[in-house]
Coordinates of C-alpha atoms and ligand atoms in Angstrom, one line a residue:
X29 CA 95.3 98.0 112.3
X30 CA 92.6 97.5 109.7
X31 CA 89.1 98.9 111.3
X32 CA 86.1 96.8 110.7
X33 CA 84.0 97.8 108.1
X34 CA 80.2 97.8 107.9
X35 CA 77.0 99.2 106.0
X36 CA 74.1 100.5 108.2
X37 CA 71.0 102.3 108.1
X38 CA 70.7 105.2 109.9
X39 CA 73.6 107.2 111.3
X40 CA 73.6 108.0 115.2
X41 CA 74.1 111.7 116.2
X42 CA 75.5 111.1 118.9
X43 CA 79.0 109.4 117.7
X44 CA 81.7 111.1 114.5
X45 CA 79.9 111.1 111.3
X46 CA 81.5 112.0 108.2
X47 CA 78.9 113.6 105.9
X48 CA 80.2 113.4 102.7
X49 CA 78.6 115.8 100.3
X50 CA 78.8 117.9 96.9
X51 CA 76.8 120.9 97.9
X52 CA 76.0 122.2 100.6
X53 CA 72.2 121.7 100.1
X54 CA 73.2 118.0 100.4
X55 CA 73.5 118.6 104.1
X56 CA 70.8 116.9 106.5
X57 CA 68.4 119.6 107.2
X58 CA 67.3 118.0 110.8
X59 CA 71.2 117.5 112.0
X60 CA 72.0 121.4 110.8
X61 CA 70.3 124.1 111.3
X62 CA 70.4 127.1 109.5
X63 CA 73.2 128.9 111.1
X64 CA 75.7 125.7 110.7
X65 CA 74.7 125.4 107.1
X66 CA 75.3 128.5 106.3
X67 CA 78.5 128.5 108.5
X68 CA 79.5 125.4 106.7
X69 CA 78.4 127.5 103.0
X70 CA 81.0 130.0 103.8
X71 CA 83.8 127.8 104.8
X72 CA 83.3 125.7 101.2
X73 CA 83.4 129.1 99.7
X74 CA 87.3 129.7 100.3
X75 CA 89.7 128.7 98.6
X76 CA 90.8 125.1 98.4
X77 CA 88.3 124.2 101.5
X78 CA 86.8 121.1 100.7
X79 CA 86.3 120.0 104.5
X80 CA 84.7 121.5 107.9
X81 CA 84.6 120.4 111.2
X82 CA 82.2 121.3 113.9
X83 CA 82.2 120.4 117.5
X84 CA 78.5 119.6 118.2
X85 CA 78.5 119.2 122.3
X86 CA 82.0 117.3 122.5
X87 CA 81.2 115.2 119.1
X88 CA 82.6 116.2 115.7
X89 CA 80.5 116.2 112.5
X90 CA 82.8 116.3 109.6
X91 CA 81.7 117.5 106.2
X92 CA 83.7 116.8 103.2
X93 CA 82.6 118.1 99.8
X94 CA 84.1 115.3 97.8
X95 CA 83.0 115.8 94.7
X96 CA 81.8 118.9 92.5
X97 CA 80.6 120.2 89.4
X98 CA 84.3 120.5 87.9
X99 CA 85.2 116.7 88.7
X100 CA 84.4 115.7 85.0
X101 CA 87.3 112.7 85.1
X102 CA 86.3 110.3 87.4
X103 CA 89.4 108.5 87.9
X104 CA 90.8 111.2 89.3
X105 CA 87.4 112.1 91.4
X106 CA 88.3 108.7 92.8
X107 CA 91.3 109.4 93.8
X108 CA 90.7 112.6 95.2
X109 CA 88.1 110.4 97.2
X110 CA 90.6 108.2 98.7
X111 CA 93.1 110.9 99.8
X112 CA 90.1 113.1 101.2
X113 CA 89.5 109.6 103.7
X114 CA 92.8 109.4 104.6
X115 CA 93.2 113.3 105.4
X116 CA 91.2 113.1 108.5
X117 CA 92.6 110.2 110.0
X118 CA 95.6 112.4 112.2
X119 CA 92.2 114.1 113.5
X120 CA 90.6 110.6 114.6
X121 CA 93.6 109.7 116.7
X122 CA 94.7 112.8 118.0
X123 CA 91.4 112.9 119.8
X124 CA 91.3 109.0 120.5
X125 CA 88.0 108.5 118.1
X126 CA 87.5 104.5 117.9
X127 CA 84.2 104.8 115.7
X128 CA 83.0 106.8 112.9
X129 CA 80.5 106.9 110.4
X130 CA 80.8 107.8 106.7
X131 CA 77.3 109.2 105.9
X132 CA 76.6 109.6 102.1
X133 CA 74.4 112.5 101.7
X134 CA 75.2 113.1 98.0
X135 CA 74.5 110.0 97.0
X136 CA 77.4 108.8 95.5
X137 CA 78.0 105.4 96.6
X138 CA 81.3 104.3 94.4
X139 CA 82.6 107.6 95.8
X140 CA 81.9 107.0 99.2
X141 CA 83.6 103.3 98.5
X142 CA 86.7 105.3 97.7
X143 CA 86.6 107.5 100.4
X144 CA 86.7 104.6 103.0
X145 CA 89.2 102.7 101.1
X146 CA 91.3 105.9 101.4
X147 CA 90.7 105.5 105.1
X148 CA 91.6 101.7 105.3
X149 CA 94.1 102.1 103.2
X150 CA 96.0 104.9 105.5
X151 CA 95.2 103.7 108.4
X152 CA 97.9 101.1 108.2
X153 CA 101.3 101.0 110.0
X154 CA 104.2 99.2 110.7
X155 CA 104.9 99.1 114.4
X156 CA 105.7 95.6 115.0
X157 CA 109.4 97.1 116.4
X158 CA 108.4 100.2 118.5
X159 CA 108.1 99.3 122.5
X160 CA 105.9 102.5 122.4
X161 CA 103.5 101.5 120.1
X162 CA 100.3 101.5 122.3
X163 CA 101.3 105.2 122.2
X164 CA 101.3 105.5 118.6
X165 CA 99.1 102.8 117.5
X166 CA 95.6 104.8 115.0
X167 CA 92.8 104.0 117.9
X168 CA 90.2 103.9 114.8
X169 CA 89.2 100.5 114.8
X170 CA 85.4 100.5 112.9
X171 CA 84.3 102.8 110.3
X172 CA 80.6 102.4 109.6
X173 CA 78.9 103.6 106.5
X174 CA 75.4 104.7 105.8
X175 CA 74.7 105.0 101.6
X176 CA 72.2 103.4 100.1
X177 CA 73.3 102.4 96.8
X178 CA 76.1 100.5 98.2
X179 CA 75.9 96.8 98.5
X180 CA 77.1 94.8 101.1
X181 CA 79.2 92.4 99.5
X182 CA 81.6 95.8 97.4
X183 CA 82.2 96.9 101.4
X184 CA 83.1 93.5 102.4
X185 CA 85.5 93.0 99.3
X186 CA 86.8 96.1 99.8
X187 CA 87.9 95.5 103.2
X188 CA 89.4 91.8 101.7
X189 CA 91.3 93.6 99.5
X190 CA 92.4 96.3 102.2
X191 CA 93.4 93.8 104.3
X192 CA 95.4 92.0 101.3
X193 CA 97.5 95.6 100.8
X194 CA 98.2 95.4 104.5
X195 CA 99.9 92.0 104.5
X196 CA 101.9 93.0 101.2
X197 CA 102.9 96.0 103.1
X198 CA 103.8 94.1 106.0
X199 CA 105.8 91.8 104.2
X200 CA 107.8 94.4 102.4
X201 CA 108.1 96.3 105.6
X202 CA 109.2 93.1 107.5
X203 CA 113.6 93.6 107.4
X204 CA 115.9 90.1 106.2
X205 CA 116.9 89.4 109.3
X206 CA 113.3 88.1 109.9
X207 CA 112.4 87.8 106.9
X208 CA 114.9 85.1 104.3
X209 CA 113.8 83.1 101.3
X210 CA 112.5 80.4 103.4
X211 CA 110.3 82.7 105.7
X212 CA 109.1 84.4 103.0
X213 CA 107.6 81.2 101.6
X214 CA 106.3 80.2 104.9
X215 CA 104.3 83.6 104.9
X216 CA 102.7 82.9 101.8
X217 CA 102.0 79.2 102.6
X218 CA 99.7 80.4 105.7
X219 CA 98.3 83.0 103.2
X220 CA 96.9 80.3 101.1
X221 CA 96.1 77.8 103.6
X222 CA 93.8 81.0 105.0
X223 CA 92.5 81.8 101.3
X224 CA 92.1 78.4 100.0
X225 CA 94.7 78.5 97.8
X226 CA 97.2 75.3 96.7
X227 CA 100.7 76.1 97.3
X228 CA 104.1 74.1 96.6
X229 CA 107.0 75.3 97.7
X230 CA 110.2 74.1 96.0
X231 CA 113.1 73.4 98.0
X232 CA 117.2 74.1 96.9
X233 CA 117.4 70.0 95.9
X234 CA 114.1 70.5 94.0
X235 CA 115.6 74.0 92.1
X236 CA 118.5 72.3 91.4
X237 CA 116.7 69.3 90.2
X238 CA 114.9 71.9 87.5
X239 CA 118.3 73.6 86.6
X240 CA 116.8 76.6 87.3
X241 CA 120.9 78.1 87.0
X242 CA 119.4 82.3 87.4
X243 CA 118.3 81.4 91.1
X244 CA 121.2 79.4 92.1
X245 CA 123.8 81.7 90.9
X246 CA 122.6 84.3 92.8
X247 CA 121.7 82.4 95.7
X248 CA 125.0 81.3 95.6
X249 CA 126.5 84.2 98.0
X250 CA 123.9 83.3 100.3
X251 CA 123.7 81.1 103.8
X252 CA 119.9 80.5 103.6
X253 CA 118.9 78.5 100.8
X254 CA 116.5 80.0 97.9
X255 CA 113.1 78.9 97.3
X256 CA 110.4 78.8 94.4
X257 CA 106.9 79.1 95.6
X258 CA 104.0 78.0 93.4
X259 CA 100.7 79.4 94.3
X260 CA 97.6 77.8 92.0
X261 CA 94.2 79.3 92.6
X262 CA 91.9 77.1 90.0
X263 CA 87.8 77.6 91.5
X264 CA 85.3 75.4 89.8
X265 CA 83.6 77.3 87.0
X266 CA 86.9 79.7 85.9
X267 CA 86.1 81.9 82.9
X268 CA 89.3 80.6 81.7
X269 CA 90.8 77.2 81.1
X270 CA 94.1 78.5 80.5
X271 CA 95.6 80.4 83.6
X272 CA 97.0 83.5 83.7
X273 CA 100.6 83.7 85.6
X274 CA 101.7 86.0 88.1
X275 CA 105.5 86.2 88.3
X276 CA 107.0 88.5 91.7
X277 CA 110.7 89.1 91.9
X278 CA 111.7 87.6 95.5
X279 CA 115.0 89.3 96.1
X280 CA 114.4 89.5 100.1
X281 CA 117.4 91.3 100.2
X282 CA 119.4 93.1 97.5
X283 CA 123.3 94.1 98.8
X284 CA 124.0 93.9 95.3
X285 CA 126.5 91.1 95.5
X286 CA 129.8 91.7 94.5
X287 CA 129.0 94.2 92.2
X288 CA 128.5 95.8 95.7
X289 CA 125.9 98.8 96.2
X290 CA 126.7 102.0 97.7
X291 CA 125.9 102.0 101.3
X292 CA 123.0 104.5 100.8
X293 CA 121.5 102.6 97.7
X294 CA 121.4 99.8 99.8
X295 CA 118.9 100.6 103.1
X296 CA 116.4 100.0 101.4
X297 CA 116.6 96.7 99.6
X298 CA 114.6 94.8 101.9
X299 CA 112.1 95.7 99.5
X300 CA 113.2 94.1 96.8
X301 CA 111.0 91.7 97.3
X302 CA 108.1 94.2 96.8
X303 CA 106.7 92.3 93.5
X304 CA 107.0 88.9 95.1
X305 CA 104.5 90.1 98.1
X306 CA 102.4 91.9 95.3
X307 CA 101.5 88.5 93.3
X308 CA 101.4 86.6 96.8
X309 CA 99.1 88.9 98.3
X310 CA 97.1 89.9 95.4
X311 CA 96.5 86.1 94.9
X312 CA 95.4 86.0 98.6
X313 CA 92.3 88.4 98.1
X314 CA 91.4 87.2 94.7
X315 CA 90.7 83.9 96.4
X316 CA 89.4 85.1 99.4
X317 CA 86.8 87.1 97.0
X318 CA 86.2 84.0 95.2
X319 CA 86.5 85.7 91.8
X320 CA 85.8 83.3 89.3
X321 CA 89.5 83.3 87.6
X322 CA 92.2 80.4 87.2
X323 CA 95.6 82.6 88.4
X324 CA 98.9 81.1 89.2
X325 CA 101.6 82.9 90.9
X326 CA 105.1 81.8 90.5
X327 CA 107.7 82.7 93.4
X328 CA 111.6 83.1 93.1
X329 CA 113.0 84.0 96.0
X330 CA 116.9 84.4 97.6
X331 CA 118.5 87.3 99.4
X332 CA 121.4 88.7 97.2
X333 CA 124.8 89.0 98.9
X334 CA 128.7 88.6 98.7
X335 CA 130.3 85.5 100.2
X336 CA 133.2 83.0 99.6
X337 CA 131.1 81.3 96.9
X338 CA 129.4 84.3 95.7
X339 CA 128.9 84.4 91.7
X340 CA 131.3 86.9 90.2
X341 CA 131.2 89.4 87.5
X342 CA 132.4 87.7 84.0
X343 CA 131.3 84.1 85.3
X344 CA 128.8 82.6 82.8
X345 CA 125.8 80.8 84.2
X346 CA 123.5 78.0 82.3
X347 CA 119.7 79.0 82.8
X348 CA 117.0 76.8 83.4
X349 CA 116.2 76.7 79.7
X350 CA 119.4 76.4 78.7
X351 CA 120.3 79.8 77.8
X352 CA 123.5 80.9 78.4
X353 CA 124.2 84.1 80.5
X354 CA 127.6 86.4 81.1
X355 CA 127.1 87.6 84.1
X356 CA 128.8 91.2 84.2
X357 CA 127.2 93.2 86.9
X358 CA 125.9 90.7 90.0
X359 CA 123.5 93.5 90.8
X360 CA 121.5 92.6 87.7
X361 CA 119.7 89.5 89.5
X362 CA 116.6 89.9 89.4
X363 CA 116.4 89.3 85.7
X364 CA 118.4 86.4 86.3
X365 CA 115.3 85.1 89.4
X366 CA 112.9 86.1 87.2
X367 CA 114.0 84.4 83.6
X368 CA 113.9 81.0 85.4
X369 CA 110.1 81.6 86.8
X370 CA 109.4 82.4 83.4
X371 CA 110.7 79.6 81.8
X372 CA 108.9 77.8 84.6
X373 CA 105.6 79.5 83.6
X374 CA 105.7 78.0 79.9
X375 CA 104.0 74.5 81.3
X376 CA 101.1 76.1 81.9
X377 CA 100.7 77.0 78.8
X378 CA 99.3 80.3 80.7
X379 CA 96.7 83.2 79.0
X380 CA 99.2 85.9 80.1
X381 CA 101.9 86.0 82.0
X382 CA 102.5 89.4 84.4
X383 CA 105.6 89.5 86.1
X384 CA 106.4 92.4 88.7
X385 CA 109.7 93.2 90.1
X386 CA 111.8 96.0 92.0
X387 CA 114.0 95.6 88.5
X388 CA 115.6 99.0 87.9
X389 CA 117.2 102.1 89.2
X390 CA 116.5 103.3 85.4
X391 CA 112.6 103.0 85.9
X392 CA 113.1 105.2 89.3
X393 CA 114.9 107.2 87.8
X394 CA 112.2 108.3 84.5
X395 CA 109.1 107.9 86.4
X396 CA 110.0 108.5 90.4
X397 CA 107.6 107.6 92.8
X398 CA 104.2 107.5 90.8
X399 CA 104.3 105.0 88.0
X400 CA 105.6 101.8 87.2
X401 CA 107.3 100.9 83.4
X402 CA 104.8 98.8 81.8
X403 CA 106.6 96.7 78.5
X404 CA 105.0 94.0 76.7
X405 CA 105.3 91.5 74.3
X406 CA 102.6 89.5 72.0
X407 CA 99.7 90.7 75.0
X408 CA 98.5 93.9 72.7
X409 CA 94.9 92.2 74.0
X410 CA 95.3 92.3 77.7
X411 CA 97.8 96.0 77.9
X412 CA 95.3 98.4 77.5
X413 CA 93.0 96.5 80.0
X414 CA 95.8 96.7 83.0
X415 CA 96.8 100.2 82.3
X416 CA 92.9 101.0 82.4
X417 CA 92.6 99.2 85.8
X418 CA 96.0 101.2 86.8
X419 CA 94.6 104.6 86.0
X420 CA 90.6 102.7 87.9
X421 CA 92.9 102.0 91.0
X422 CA 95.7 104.6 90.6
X423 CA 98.5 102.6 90.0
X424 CA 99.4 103.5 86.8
X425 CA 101.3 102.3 84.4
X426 CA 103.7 103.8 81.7
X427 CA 104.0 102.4 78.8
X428 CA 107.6 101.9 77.4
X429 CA 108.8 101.6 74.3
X430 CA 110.1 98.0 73.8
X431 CA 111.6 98.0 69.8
X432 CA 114.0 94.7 69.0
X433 CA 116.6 97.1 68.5
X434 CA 117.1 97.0 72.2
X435 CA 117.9 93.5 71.8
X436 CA 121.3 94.4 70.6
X437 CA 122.6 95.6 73.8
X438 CA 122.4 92.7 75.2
X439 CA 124.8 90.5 73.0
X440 CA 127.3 88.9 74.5
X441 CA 130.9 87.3 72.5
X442 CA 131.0 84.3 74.4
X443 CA 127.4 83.7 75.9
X444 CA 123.9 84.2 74.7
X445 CA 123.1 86.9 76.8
X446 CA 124.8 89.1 78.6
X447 CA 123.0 90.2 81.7
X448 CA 123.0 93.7 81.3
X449 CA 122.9 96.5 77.9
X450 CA 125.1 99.4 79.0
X451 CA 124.7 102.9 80.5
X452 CA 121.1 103.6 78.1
X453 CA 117.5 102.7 78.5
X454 CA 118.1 100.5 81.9
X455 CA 114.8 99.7 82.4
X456 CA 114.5 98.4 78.7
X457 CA 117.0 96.5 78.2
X458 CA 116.1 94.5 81.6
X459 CA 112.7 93.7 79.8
X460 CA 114.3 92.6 76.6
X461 CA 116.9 90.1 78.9
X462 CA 113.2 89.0 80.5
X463 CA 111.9 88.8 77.3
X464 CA 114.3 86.0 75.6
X465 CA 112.6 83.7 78.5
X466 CA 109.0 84.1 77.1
X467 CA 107.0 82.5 74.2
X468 CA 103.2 83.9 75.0
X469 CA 101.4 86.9 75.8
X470 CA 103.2 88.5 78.6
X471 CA 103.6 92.1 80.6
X472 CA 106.5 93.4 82.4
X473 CA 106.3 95.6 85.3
X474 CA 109.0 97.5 87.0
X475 CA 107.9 99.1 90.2
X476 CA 111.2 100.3 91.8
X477 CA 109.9 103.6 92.0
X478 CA 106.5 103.0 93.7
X479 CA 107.0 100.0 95.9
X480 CA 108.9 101.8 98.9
X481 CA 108.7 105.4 100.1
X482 CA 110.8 107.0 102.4
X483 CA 108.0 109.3 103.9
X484 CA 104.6 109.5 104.2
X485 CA 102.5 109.8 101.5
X486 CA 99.0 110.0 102.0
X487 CA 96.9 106.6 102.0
X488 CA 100.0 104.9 100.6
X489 CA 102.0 105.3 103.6
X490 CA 105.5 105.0 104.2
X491 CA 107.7 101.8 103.6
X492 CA 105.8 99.4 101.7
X493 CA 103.3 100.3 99.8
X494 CA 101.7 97.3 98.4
X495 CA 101.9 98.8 94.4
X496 CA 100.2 95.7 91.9
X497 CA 97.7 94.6 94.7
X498 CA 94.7 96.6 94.1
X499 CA 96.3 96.5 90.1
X500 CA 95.7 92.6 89.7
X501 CA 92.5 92.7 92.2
X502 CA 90.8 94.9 89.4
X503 CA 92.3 93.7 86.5
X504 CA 91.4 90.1 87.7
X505 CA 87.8 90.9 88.5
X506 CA 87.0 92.5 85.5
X507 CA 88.1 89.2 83.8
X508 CA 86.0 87.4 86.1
X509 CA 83.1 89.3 84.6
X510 CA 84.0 88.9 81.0
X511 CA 85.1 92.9 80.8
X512 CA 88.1 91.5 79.1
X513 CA 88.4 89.3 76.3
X514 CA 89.5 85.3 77.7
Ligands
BES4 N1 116.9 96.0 93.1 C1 117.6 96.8 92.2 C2 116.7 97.8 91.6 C3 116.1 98.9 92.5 C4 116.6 100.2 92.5 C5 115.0 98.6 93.2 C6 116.1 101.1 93.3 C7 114.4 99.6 94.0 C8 114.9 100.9 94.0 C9 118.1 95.9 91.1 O1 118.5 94.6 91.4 C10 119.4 96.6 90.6 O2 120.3 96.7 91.4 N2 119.4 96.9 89.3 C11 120.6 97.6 88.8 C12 120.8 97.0 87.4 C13 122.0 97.5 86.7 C14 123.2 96.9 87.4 C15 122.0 97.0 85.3 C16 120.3 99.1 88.7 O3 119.2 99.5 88.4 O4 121.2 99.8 89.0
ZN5 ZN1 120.4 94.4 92.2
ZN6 ZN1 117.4 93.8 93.0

């Protein structure tokens, strides 16, 4: 559950503070005396200490040194925020603690921001399923935060943007068999009915109407109809009159078709609709912020499967723009999804487009679970920006090479395109198919390494992760504040 979140004034001694410090002289000379401070002084001193915890009559006071004089790069100060909040959180619950307070005594207030977002943030799970969960459910439910250089309004968008990440997670965590193409869209229509956002959601008749021959193919295999939702968030006074495009890959379920996965690739392709809840979700809090930014997000969705009907390796589809596709491994769909939402985005005649998909095995593969691929085309502007914000939020983006000479791969003798280049560069050659659909400034993202993890890990949990939420938040704002060239 996500805890409450507030700013106060003075810290009660009496309830769990978290004194969050960078020397021990920050420490609140009329809380510790002497003795503790000293006690405290020795405990920093060893190696790789960074916290202590005393018991103070039944109450804990926590002290976390969060930053010091060697944390000279603040992104990763930031981060090493945010893990330090999440660390203590097994603590909180083992003992049943419902409240505690985050007391910045070294005045560092974007630090102390971090350090509660790493507690928001890992405070999440997923136990919709589990008839014990009132056993196992985090009890923390308000975190309170005394530090006078933070405003109000960063803690309550903070906690937006928390709560944004949680219903990404949720979605991804959420398995097919209550989650299809349909449900998904119904998701994000009470998203932006909540967030005041305008949403159309295009029905099979109304896909087919567009041609849009990438979905349908691979819906074909499927009983459940696809959908195509369009999210527009336009607020009066946008820094921008053209809009920039989010594009998420909405494969709710991935069996790889007839090209059939391995039974162990395969448990966890409910999240292959991972990018699809990152541009729903990060849409949801960029409304719900307000931020001053016209941003669309486009929605193909289907579950991928095997049937009478199913598309077949070495059939040739017709896409929406008219491109003509050999379709050689049915497992490649979520180029095939995505090339029709980007052909789809050239009406707006958008900024830059982002799209963000589960794509390939290859980008797992060279960058595991701590990056995403980042390619682009004609967007040499915006780039440098969203891999800044990646390395700001850490969820960071590497840059691959993207040279027309991967183009040639994709060649086909008796279509345009063949839907996928061979044994090499995987995660390239996907871009380059995505690429053919595009004619403006536009970013790729492949996140099939960081959008699901099998265990734990830290603030990011396990399942889900919600990987391009807090990306887009950032990237977003800082457009709303003219950090970024419109
Ligand atoms: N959804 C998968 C990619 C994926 C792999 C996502 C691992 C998350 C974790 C995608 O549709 C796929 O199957 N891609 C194929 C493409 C290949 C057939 C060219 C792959 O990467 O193997
Ligand atoms: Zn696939
Ligand atoms: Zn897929």
């Amino acid at each position: 559950m996500l805890p409450e979140i507030k700013k106060t004034i003075h810290f009660d001694t009496g309830k769990t503070n978290i004194f969050l410090i960078s020397e021990v002289s920050d420490l609140p000379e009329d809380i510790f005396d002497a003795p503790e401070t000293e006690y405290v002084a020795q405990r920093l001193a060893e190696k790789n200490q960074n916290t202590v915890i005393l018991n103070k009559l039944g109450k804990f006071a926590f002290i976390c040194r969060i930053a010091s004089k060697e944390d000279t790069d603040q992104n990763k100060l930031l981060e090493k925020c945010r893990k330090a909040g999440e660390s203590l959180l097994g603590i909180y619950k083992d003992h049943k603690i419902g409240s505690v307070c985050v007391v910045d005594c070294c005045h560092k207030p974007t630090e102390t921001l971090a350090f509660a977002e790493g507690m928001l943030l890992g405070n999440y799970q997923f136990l919709k399923y589990r008839t014990d969960r009132s056993e196992k459910e985090s009890t923390l439910t308000e975190i309170e935060i005394v530090s006078p250089g933070l405003d109000e309004e960063a803690i309550a968008e903070l906690h937006t943007l928390c709560k944004a990440v949680y219903t990404c997670r949720s979605l991804i965590n959420e398995p097919l068999s209550s989650l299809n193409a349909e449900k998904l869209a119904e998701e994000f229509e009470s998203m932006a009915h909540e967030a005041g956002i305008k949403i159309e959601v295009l029905n099979k008749q109304k896909i087919e109407a567009l041609k849009m021959g990438g979905l349908l193919a691979v819906n074909l295999g499927s009983v459940d109809p696809p959908t195509f939702s369009i999210m527009e968030y336009k607020p009066e006074g946008a820094v921008n009159a053209k809009p920039i495009v989010l594009v998420g890959k909405g494969v709710v379920y991935d069996t790889g078709g007839m090209s059939l996965k391995p039974t162990a690739s395969m448990d966890t392709m409910k999240c292959d609709m991972s990018g699809a809840a990152a541009v729903a979700s990060a849409l949801y809090a960029i409304a719900l912020a307000k931020l001053p930014v016209f941003v669309v997000a486009l929605i193909p969705a289907t579950d991928n499967r095997t049937d009478g009907n199913a598309y077949v390796p070495g059939d040739i589809i017709s896409m929406m723009d008219g491109t003509t596709v050999e379709v050689l491994n049915t497992d490649a769909e979520g180029r095939l999804i995505l090339a029709d939402a980007l052909t789809y985005a050239k009406k707006y005649d958008p900024m830059l487009v982002i799209d963000i998909a589960t794509l390939t095995g290859a980008a797992e593969a060279a960058l595991g679970k701590y990056g995403m691929a980042g390619m682009q085309n004609n967007a040499e502007l915006y780039f440098p920006q969203l891999v800044k914000s990646g390395f700001e939020v850490h969820e960071r983006i590497a840059e691959f090479p993207f040279w027309d000479d991967y183009e040639e791969l994709l060649k086909s003798e008796i279509a345009d395109l063949k839907n996928i280049g061979g044994r090499f560069a995987g995660a390239i050659t996907a871009g380059k198919f995505l690429q053919h659909f595009t004619d403006y400034p536009w970013i790729h993202l492949d996140i099939a390494g960081p959008a699901f993890l099998d265990k734990r890990d830290g603030y990011r949990t396990m399942g889900g992760t919600g990987v391009g939420v807090r990306l887009f938040f950032d990237f977003v704002k800082k457009i709303g504040e003219n950090k970024v060239q419109v």
